[in-house]
Tab-separated table of C-alpha atoms in Angstrom:
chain	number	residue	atom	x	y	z
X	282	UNK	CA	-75.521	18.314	-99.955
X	283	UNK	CA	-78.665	19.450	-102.364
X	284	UNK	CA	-79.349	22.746	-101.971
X	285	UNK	CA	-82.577	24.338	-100.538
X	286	UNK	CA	-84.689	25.048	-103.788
X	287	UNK	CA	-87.942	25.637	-101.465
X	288	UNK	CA	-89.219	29.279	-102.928
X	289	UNK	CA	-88.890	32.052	-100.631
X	290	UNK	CA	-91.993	33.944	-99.158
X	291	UNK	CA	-92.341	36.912	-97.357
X	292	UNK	CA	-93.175	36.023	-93.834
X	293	UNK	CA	-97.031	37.016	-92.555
X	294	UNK	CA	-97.961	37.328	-89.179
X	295	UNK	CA	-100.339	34.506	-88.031
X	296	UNK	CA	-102.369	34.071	-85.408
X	297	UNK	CA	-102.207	30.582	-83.515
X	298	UNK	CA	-105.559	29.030	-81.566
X	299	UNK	CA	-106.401	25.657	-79.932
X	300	UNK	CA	-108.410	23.856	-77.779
X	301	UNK	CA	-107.771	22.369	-74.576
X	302	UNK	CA	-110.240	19.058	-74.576
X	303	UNK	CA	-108.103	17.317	-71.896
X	304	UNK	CA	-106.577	17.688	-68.659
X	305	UNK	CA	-104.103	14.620	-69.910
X	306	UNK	CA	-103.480	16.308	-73.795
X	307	UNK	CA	-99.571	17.300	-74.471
X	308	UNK	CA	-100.929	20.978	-75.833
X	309	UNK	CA	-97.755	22.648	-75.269
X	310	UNK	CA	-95.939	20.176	-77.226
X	311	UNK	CA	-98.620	20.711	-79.702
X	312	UNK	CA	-98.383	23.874	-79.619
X	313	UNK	CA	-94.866	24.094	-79.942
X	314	UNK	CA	-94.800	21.865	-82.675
X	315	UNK	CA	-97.497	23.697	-84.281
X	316	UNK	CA	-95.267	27.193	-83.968
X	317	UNK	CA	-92.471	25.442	-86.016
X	318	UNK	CA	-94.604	24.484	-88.476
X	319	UNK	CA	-96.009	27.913	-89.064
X	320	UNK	CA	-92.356	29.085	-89.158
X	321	UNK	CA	-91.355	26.130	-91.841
X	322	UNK	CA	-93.953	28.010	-93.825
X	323	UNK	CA	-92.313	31.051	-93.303
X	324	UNK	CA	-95.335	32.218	-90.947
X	325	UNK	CA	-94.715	34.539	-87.979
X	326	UNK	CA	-97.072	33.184	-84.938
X	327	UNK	CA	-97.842	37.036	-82.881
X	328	UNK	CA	-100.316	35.457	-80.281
X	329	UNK	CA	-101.542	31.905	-79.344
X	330	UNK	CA	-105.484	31.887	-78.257
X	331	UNK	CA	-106.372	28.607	-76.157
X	332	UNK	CA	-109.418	27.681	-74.859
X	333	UNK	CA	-110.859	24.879	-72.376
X	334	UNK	CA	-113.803	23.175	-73.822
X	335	UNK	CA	-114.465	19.839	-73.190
X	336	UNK	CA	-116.130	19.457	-76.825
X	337	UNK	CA	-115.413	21.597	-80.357
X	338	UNK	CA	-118.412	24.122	-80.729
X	339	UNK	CA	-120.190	22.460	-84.038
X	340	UNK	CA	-120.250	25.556	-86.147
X	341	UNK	CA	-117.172	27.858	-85.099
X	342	UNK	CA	-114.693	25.133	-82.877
X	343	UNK	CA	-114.401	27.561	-80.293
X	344	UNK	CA	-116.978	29.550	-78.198
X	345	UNK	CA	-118.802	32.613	-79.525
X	346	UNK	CA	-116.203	34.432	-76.691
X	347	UNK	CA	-113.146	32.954	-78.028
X	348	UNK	CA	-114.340	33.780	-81.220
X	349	UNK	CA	-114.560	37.140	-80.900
X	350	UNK	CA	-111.084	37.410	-79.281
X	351	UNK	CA	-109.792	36.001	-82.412
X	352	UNK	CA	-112.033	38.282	-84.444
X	353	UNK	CA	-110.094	41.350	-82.889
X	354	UNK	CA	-106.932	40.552	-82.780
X	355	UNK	CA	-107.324	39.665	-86.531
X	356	UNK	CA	-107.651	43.780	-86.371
X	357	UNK	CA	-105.537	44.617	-83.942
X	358	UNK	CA	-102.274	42.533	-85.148
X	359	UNK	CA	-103.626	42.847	-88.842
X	360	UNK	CA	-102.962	39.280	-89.457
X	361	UNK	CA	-105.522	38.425	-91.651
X	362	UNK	CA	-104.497	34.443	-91.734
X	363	UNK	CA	-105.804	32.292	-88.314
X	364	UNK	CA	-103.738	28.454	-87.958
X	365	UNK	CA	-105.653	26.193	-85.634
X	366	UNK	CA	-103.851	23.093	-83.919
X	367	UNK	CA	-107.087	20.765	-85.056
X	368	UNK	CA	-108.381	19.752	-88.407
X	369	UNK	CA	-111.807	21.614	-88.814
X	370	UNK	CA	-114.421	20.617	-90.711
X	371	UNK	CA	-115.127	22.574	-94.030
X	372	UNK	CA	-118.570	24.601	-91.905
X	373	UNK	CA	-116.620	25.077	-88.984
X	374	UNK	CA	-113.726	26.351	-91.463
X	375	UNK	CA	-116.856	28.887	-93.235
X	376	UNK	CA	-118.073	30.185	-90.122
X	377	UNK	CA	-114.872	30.837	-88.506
X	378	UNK	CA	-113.954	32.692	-91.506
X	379	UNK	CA	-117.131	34.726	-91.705
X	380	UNK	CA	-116.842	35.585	-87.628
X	381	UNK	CA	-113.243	36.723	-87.855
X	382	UNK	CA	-112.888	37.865	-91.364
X	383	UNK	CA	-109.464	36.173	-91.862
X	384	UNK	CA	-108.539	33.384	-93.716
X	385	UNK	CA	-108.872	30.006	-91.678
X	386	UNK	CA	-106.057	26.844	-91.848
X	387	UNK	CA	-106.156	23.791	-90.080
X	388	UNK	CA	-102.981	22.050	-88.482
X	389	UNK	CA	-104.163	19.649	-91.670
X	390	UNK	CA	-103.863	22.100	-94.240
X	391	UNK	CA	-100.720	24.136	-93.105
X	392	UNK	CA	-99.217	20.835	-92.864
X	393	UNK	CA	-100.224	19.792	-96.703
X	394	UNK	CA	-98.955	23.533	-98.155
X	395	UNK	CA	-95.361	22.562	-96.479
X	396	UNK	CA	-95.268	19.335	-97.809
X	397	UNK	CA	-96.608	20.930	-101.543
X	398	UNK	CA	-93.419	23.392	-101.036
X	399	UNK	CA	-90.856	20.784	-100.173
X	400	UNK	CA	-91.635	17.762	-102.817
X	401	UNK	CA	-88.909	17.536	-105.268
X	402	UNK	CA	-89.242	14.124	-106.749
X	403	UNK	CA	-91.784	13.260	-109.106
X	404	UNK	CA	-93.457	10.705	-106.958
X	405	UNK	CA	-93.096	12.927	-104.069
X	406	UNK	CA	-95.167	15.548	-106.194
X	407	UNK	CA	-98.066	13.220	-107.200
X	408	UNK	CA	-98.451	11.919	-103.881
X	409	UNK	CA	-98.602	15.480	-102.057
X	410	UNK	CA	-100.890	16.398	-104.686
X	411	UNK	CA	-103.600	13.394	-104.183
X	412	UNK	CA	-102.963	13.860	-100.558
X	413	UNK	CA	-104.487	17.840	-101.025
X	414	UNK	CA	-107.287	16.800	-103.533
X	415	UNK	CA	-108.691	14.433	-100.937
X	416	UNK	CA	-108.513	17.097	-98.405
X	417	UNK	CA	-109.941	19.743	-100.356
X	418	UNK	CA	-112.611	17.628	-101.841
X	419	UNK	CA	-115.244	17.620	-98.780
X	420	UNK	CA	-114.301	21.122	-98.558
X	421	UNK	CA	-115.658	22.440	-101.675
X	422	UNK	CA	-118.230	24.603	-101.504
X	423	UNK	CA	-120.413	26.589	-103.698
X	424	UNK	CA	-119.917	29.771	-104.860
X	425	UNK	CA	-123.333	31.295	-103.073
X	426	UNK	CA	-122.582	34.375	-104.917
X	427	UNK	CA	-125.212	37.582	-105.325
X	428	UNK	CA	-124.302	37.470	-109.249
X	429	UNK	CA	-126.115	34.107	-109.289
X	430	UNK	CA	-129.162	35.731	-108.137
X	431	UNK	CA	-129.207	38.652	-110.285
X	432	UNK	CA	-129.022	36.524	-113.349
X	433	UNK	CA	-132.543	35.411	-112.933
X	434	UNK	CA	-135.778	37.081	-111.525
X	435	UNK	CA	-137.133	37.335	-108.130
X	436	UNK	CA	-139.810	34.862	-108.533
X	437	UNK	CA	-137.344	32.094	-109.731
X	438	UNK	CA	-134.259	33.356	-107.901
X	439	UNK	CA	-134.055	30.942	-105.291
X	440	UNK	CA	-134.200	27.510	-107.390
X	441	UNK	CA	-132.330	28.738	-110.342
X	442	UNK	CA	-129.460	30.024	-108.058
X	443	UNK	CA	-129.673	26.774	-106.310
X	444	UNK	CA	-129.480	24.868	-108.902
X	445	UNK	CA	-127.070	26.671	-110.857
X	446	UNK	CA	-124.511	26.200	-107.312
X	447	UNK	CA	-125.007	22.662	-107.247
X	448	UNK	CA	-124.252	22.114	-111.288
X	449	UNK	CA	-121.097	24.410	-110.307
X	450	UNK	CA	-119.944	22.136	-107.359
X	451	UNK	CA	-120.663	18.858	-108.742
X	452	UNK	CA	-118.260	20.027	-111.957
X	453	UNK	CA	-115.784	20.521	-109.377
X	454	UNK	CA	-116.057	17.283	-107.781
X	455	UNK	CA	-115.821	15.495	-110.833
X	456	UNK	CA	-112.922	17.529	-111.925
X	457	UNK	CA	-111.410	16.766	-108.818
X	458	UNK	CA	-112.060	13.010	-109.041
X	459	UNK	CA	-111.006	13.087	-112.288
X	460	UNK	CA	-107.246	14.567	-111.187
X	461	UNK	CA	-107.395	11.762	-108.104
X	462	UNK	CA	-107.859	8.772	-110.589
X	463	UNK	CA	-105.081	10.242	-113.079
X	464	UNK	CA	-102.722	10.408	-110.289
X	465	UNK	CA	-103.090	7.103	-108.936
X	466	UNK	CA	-102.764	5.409	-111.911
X	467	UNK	CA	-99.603	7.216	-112.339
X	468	UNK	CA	-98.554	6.415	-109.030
X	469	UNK	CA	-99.287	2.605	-109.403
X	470	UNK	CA	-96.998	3.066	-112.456
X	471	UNK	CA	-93.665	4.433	-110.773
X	472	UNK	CA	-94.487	2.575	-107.764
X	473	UNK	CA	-94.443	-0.457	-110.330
X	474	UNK	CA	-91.246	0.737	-111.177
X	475	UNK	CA	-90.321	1.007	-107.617
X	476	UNK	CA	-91.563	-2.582	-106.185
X	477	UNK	CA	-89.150	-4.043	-109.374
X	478	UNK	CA	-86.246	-2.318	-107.956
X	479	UNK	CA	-86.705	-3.005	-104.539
X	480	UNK	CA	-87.435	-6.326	-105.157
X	481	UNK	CA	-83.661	-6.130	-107.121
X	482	UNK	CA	-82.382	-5.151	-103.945
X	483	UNK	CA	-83.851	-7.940	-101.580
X	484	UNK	CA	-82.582	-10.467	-104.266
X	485	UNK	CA	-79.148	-8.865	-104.161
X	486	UNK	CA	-78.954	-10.359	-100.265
X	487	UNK	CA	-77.807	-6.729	-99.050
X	488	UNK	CA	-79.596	-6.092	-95.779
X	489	UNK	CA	-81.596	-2.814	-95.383
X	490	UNK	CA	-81.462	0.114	-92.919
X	491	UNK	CA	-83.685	2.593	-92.523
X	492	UNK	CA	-83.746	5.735	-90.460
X	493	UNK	CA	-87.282	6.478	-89.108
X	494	UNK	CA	-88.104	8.780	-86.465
X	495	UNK	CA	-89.635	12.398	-85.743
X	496	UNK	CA	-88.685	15.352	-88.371
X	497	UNK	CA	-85.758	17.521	-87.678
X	498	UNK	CA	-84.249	14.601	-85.282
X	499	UNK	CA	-80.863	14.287	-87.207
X	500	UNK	CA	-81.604	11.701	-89.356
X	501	UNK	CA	-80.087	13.464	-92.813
X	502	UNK	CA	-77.810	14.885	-90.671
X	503	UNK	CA	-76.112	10.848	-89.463
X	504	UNK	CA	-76.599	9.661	-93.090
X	505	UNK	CA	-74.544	12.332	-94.708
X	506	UNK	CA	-71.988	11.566	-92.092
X	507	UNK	CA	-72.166	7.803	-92.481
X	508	UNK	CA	-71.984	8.613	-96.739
X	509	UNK	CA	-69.459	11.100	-96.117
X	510	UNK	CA	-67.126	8.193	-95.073
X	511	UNK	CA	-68.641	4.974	-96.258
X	512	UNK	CA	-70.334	5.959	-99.134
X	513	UNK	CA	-69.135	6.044	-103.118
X	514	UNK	CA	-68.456	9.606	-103.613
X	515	UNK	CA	-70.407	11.010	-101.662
X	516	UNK	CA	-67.781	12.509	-99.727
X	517	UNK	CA	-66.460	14.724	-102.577
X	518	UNK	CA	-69.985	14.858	-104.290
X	519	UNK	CA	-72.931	16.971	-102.561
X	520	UNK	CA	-75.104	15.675	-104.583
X	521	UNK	CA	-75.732	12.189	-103.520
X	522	UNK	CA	-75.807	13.168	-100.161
X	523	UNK	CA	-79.175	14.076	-98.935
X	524	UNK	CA	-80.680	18.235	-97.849
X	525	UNK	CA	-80.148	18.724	-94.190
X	526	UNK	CA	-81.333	21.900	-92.790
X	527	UNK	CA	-82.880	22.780	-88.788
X	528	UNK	CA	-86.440	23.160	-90.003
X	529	UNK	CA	-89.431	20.334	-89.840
X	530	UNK	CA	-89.963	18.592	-93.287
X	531	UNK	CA	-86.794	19.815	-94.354
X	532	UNK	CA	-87.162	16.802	-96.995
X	533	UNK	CA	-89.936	14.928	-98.357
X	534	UNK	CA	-88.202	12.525	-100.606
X	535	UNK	CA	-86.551	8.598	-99.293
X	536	UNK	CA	-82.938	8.360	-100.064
X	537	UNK	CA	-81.335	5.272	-100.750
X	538	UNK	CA	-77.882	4.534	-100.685
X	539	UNK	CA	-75.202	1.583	-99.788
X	540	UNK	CA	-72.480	1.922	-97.214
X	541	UNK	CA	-69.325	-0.406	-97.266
X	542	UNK	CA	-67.523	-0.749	-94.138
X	543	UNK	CA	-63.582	-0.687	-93.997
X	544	UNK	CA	-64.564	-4.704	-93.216
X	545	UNK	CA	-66.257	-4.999	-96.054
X	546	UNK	CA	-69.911	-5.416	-94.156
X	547	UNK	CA	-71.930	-3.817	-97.045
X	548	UNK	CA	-75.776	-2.431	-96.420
X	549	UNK	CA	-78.428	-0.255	-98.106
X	550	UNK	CA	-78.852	2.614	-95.774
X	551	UNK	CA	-82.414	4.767	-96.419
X	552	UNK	CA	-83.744	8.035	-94.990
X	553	UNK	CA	-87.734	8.230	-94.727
X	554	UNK	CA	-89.890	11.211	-95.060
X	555	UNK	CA	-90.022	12.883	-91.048
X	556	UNK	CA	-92.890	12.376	-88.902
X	557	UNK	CA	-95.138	14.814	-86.916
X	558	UNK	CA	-97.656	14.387	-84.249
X	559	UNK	CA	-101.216	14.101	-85.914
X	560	UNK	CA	-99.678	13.967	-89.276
X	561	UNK	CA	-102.623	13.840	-91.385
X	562	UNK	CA	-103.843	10.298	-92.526
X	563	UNK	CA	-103.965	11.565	-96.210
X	564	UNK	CA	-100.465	11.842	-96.157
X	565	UNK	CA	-99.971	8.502	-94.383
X	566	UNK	CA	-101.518	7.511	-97.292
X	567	UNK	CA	-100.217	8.856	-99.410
X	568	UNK	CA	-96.971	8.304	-98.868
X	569	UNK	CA	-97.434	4.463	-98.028
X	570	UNK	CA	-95.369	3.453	-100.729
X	571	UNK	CA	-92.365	5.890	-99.975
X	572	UNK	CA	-92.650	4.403	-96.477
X	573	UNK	CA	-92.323	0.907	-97.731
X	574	UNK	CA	-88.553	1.386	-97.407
X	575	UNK	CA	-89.078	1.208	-93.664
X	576	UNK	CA	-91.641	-1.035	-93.799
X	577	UNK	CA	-89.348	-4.195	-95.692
X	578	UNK	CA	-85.912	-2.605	-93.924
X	579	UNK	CA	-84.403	-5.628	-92.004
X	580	UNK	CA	-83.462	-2.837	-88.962
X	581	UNK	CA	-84.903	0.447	-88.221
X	582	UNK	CA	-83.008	3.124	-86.927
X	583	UNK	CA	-85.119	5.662	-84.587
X	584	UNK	CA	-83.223	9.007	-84.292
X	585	UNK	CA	-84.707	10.980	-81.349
X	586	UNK	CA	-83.475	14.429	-80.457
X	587	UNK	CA	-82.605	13.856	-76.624
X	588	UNK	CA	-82.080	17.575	-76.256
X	589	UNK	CA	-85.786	18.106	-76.849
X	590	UNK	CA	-87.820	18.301	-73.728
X	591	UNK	CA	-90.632	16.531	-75.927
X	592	UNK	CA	-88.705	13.823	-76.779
X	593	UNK	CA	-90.684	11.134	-75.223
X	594	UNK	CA	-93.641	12.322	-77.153
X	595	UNK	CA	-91.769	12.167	-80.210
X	596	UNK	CA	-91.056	8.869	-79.642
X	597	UNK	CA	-94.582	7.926	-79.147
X	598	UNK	CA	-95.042	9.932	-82.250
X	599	UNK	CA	-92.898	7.698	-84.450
X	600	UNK	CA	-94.138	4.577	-82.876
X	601	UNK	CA	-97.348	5.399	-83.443
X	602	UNK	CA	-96.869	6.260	-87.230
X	603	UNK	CA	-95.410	2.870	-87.928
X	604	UNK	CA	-98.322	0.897	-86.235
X	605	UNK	CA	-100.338	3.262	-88.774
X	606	UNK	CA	-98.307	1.735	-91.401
X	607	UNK	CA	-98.452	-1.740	-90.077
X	608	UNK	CA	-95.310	-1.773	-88.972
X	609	UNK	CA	-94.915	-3.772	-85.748
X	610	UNK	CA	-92.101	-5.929	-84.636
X	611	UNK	CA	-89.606	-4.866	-86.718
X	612	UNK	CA	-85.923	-4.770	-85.194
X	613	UNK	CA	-84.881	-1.584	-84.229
X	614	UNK	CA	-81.653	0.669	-82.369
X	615	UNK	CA	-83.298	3.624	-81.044
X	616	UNK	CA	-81.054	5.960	-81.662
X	617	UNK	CA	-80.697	9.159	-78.943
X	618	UNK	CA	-79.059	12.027	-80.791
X	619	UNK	CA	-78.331	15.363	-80.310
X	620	UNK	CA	-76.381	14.473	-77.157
X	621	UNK	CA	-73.800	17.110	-76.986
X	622	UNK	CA	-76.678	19.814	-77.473
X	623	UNK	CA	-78.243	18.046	-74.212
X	624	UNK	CA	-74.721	18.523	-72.748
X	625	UNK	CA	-74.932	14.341	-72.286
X	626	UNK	CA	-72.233	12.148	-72.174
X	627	UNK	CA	-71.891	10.534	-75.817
X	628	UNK	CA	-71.227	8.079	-77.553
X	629	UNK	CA	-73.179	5.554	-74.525
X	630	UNK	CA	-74.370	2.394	-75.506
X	631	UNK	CA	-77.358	0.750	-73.392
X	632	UNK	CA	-77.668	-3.110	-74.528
X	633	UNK	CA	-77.770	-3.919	-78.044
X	634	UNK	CA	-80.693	-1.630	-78.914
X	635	UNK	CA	-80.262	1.951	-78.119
X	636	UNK	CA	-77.445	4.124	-78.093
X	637	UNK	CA	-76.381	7.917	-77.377
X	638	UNK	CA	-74.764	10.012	-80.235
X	639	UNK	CA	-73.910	13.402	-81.374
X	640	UNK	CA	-74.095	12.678	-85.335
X	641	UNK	CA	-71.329	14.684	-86.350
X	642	UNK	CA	-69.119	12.718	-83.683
X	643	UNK	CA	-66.938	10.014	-85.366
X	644	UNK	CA	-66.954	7.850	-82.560
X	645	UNK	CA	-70.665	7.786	-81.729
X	646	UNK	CA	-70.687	6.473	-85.843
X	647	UNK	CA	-68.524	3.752	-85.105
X	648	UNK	CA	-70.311	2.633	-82.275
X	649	UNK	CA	-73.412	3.162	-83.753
X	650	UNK	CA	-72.307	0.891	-86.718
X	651	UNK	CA	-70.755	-1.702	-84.562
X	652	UNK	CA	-74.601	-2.144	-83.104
X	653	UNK	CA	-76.121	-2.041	-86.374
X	654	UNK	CA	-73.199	-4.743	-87.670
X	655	UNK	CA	-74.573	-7.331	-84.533
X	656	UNK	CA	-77.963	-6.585	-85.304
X	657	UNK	CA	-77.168	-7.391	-89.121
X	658	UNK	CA	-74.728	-9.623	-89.294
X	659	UNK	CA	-75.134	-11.914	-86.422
X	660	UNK	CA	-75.616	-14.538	-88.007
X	661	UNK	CA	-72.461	-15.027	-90.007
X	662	UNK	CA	-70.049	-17.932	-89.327
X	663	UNK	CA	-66.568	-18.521	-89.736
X	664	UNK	CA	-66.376	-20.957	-92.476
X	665	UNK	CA	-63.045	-22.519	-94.788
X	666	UNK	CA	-63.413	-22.722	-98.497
X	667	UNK	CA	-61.314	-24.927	-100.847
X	668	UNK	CA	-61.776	-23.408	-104.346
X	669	UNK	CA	-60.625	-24.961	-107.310
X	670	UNK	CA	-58.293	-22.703	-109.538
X	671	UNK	CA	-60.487	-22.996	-112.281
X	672	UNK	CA	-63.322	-21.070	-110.114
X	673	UNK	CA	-61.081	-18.405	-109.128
X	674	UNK	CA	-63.678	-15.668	-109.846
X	675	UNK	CA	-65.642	-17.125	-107.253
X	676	UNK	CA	-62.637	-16.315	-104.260
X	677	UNK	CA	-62.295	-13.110	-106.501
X	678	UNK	CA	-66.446	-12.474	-105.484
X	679	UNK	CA	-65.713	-13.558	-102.177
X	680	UNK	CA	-62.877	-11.605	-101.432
X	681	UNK	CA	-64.853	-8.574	-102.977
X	682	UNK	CA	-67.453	-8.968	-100.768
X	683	UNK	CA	-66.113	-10.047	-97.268
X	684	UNK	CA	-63.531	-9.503	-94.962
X	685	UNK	CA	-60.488	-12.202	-95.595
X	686	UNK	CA	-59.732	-14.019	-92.119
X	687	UNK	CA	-56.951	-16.066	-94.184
X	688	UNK	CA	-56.053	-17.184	-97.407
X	689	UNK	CA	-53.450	-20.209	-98.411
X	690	UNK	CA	-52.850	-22.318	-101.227
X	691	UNK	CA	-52.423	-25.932	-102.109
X	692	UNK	CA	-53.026	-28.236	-104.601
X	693	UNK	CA	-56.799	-28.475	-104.508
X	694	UNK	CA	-57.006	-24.621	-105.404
X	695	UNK	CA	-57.165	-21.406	-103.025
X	696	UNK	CA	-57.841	-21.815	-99.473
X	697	UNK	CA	-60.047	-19.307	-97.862
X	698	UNK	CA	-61.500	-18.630	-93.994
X	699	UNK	CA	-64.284	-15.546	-93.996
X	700	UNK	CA	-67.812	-15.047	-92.556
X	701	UNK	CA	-70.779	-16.284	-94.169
X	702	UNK	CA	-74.331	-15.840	-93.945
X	703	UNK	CA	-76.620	-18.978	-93.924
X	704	UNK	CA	-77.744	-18.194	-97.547
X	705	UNK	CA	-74.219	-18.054	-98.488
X	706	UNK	CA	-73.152	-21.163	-96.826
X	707	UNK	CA	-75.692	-22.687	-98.885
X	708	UNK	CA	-74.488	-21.251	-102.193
X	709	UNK	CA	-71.444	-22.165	-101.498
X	710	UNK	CA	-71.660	-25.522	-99.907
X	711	UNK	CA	-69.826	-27.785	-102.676
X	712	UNK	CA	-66.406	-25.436	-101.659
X	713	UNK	CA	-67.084	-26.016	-97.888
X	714	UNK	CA	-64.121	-28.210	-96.413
């Protein structure tokens, strides 16, 4: 298993606040979520403010009372850093800011600097970093500073300070734009790169699997177990297994990697980038491509942690992620994990498309896989082949790929019963008795 290279910060206190809009909003699952967030950017929450408004004040977000609530407990807990559960807009950000004299994130932004922490990859990298540029770029602001005015006289002060501001921010803009071109057309070079491999793997007719759901539901967790005993090497080297740890975002970066079955069943097994209630459509954007592997899988695999009293709203989380994506009516085993934390009975199969699990239990695997076999593999037939001696490297392909049902001889050539797909019927029609 990689190790955690994430660098290590001391934690700061943090002050939490939100706003109740709606009798019907989910805010303590919000709020929960947004705690764990904090603490994935090692961020210690002292005190949550919450206030009922049934619209954002335009300037501060919250009332002028609320405001000054947060304004002394900045003092009293000296937390000078305030995380709100909304994404605010860069005046409401400036105003808050000057009112409480802290330092102001949005749910938006703390989620951004996490994701900036965790990217490994290259791609990863570029695609966090567009993702903040976009963000930041409505929010830069001028530097309004007094040394601007006391570079010129009174008479001219106000114009020539003006001025000088706006020449200041529209440099920064373009610098900014600047950056966001470069990166994308490094992006649309690796993801070049990308398309021609994936497009290597459709053509290889190995199906694809790939586990979607909320972060921190177990989904690194089942694929290092699945690798540990169907993958090549993986279960004597960490390193092509993937970074499991019990935070949110615990990794950013799509892991691909094919699992053979003691039957031979062979498929390309992938594990997507978590997701996160209001997970900001930059990085939905941005990480489109990365989220392709779900997008052309031939199954998904939704891991939910059962044990969570949110889990439901995960669910709808993940669901409505992939719509996002434009990813509708895709097969998919949702996948209840986490059982024996729940203290559920596991492994429990309902139908063909969800199952219970504990991850780390063998048995939930193999019943897991035997789902994710039927939804694969359904459509293979029993077939007989009559090969010609001279084509013995095609039974030698054949009987590297699939499962021998039985094998004879005569004097035609080898004899051979096995599963097929449809496309392999085809491609091997002239052998088909």
């Amino acid at each position: 298993m990689a190790e955690d290279n994430s660098t290590q910060q001391p934690v700061r206190p943090v002050l939490l606040a939100a706003l109740r809009q709606d009798q019907k909003q989910n805010l303590d699952y919000e709020l929960e979520e947004l705690e764990n967030l904090a603490l994935a950017n090692r961020l210690e929450p002292v005190e949550t403010f919450i206030q009922a408004l049934e619209r954002p004040n335009p300037a501060t977000y919250f009332g002028k009372g609320k405001v000054e609530e947060l304004r002394m407990a900045v003092q009293t807990y000296e937390a000078d850093l305030i995380v709100t559960n909304d994404e605010l807009s860069p005046s409401q950000i400036r105003n808050l800011e000057a009112a409480t004299q802290a330092t102001v994130v949005d749910r938006t932004g703390l989620i951004l600097d996490i994701f900036a922490q965790r990217a490994q990859t290259k791609v990863a990298k570029l695609q966090v970093q567009l993702a903040r540029l976009e963000y930041q770029l409505p929010r830069l602001r001028t530097s309004m500073s007094v040394s601007l005015d006391q570079q010129t006289g009174a008479g001219g002060a106000g114009f020539t300070s003006r001025g000088a501001g706006e020449t200041k921010l529209e440099q920064s803009r373009r610098r900014l734009t600047s950056e966001m071109v470069a990166i994308k057309k490094e992006l649309a070079a690796l993801q070049k790169d990308a398309s021609t491999q994936g497009k290597k793997r459709q053509e290889s007719a190995i199906p694809t699997v790939a586990l979607v759901g909320y972060t921190n539901a177990g989904k690194s967790t089942l694929m290092n177990q699945l690798l540990t005993r169907f993958g090549q090497g993986a279960e004597s080297d960490s390193s092509k297994q993937v970074f499991e740890k019990d935070m949110l975002f615990a990794t950013l970066n799509t892991t691909i990697r094919q699992l053979t079955l003691p039957d031979k069943f062979r498929f390309l097994l992938s594990d997507t980038v978590g997701f996160v209630s209001k997970l900001p459509h930059h990085l939905v954007a941005a990480f489109e491509s990365t989220l392709q592997e779900a997008a052309n899988a031939d199954l998904l695999l939704q891991v939910v942690d059962v044990s969570d009293e949110h889990s439901q709203a995960m669910m709808a989380t993940t669901e409505e992620t992939l719509a996002r994506l434009g990813i509708k009516d895709k097969a998919m085993i949702t996948v209840y994990n986490k059982a024996d934390k729940a203290q559920m009975a596991y492994p429990v199969i309902d139908g063909e498309a969800a199952i219970t699990i504990s991850a780390r239990d063998r048995q939930s695997q193999d019943d897991l896989l035997a789902l994710v076999k039927k939804a694969l593999f359904a459509d293979r037939k029993e077939v007989t082949l009559t090969v010609p001696f001279a084509d013995f490297a095609v039974v030698a392909r054949l009987l590297d790929d699939h499962e021998l049902i039985s094998q004879k001889f005569d004097e035609k050539g080898t004899i051979v019963t096995l599963a097929l797909s449809p496309d392999e019927v085809n491609r091997y029609q002239q052998y088909l008795q």
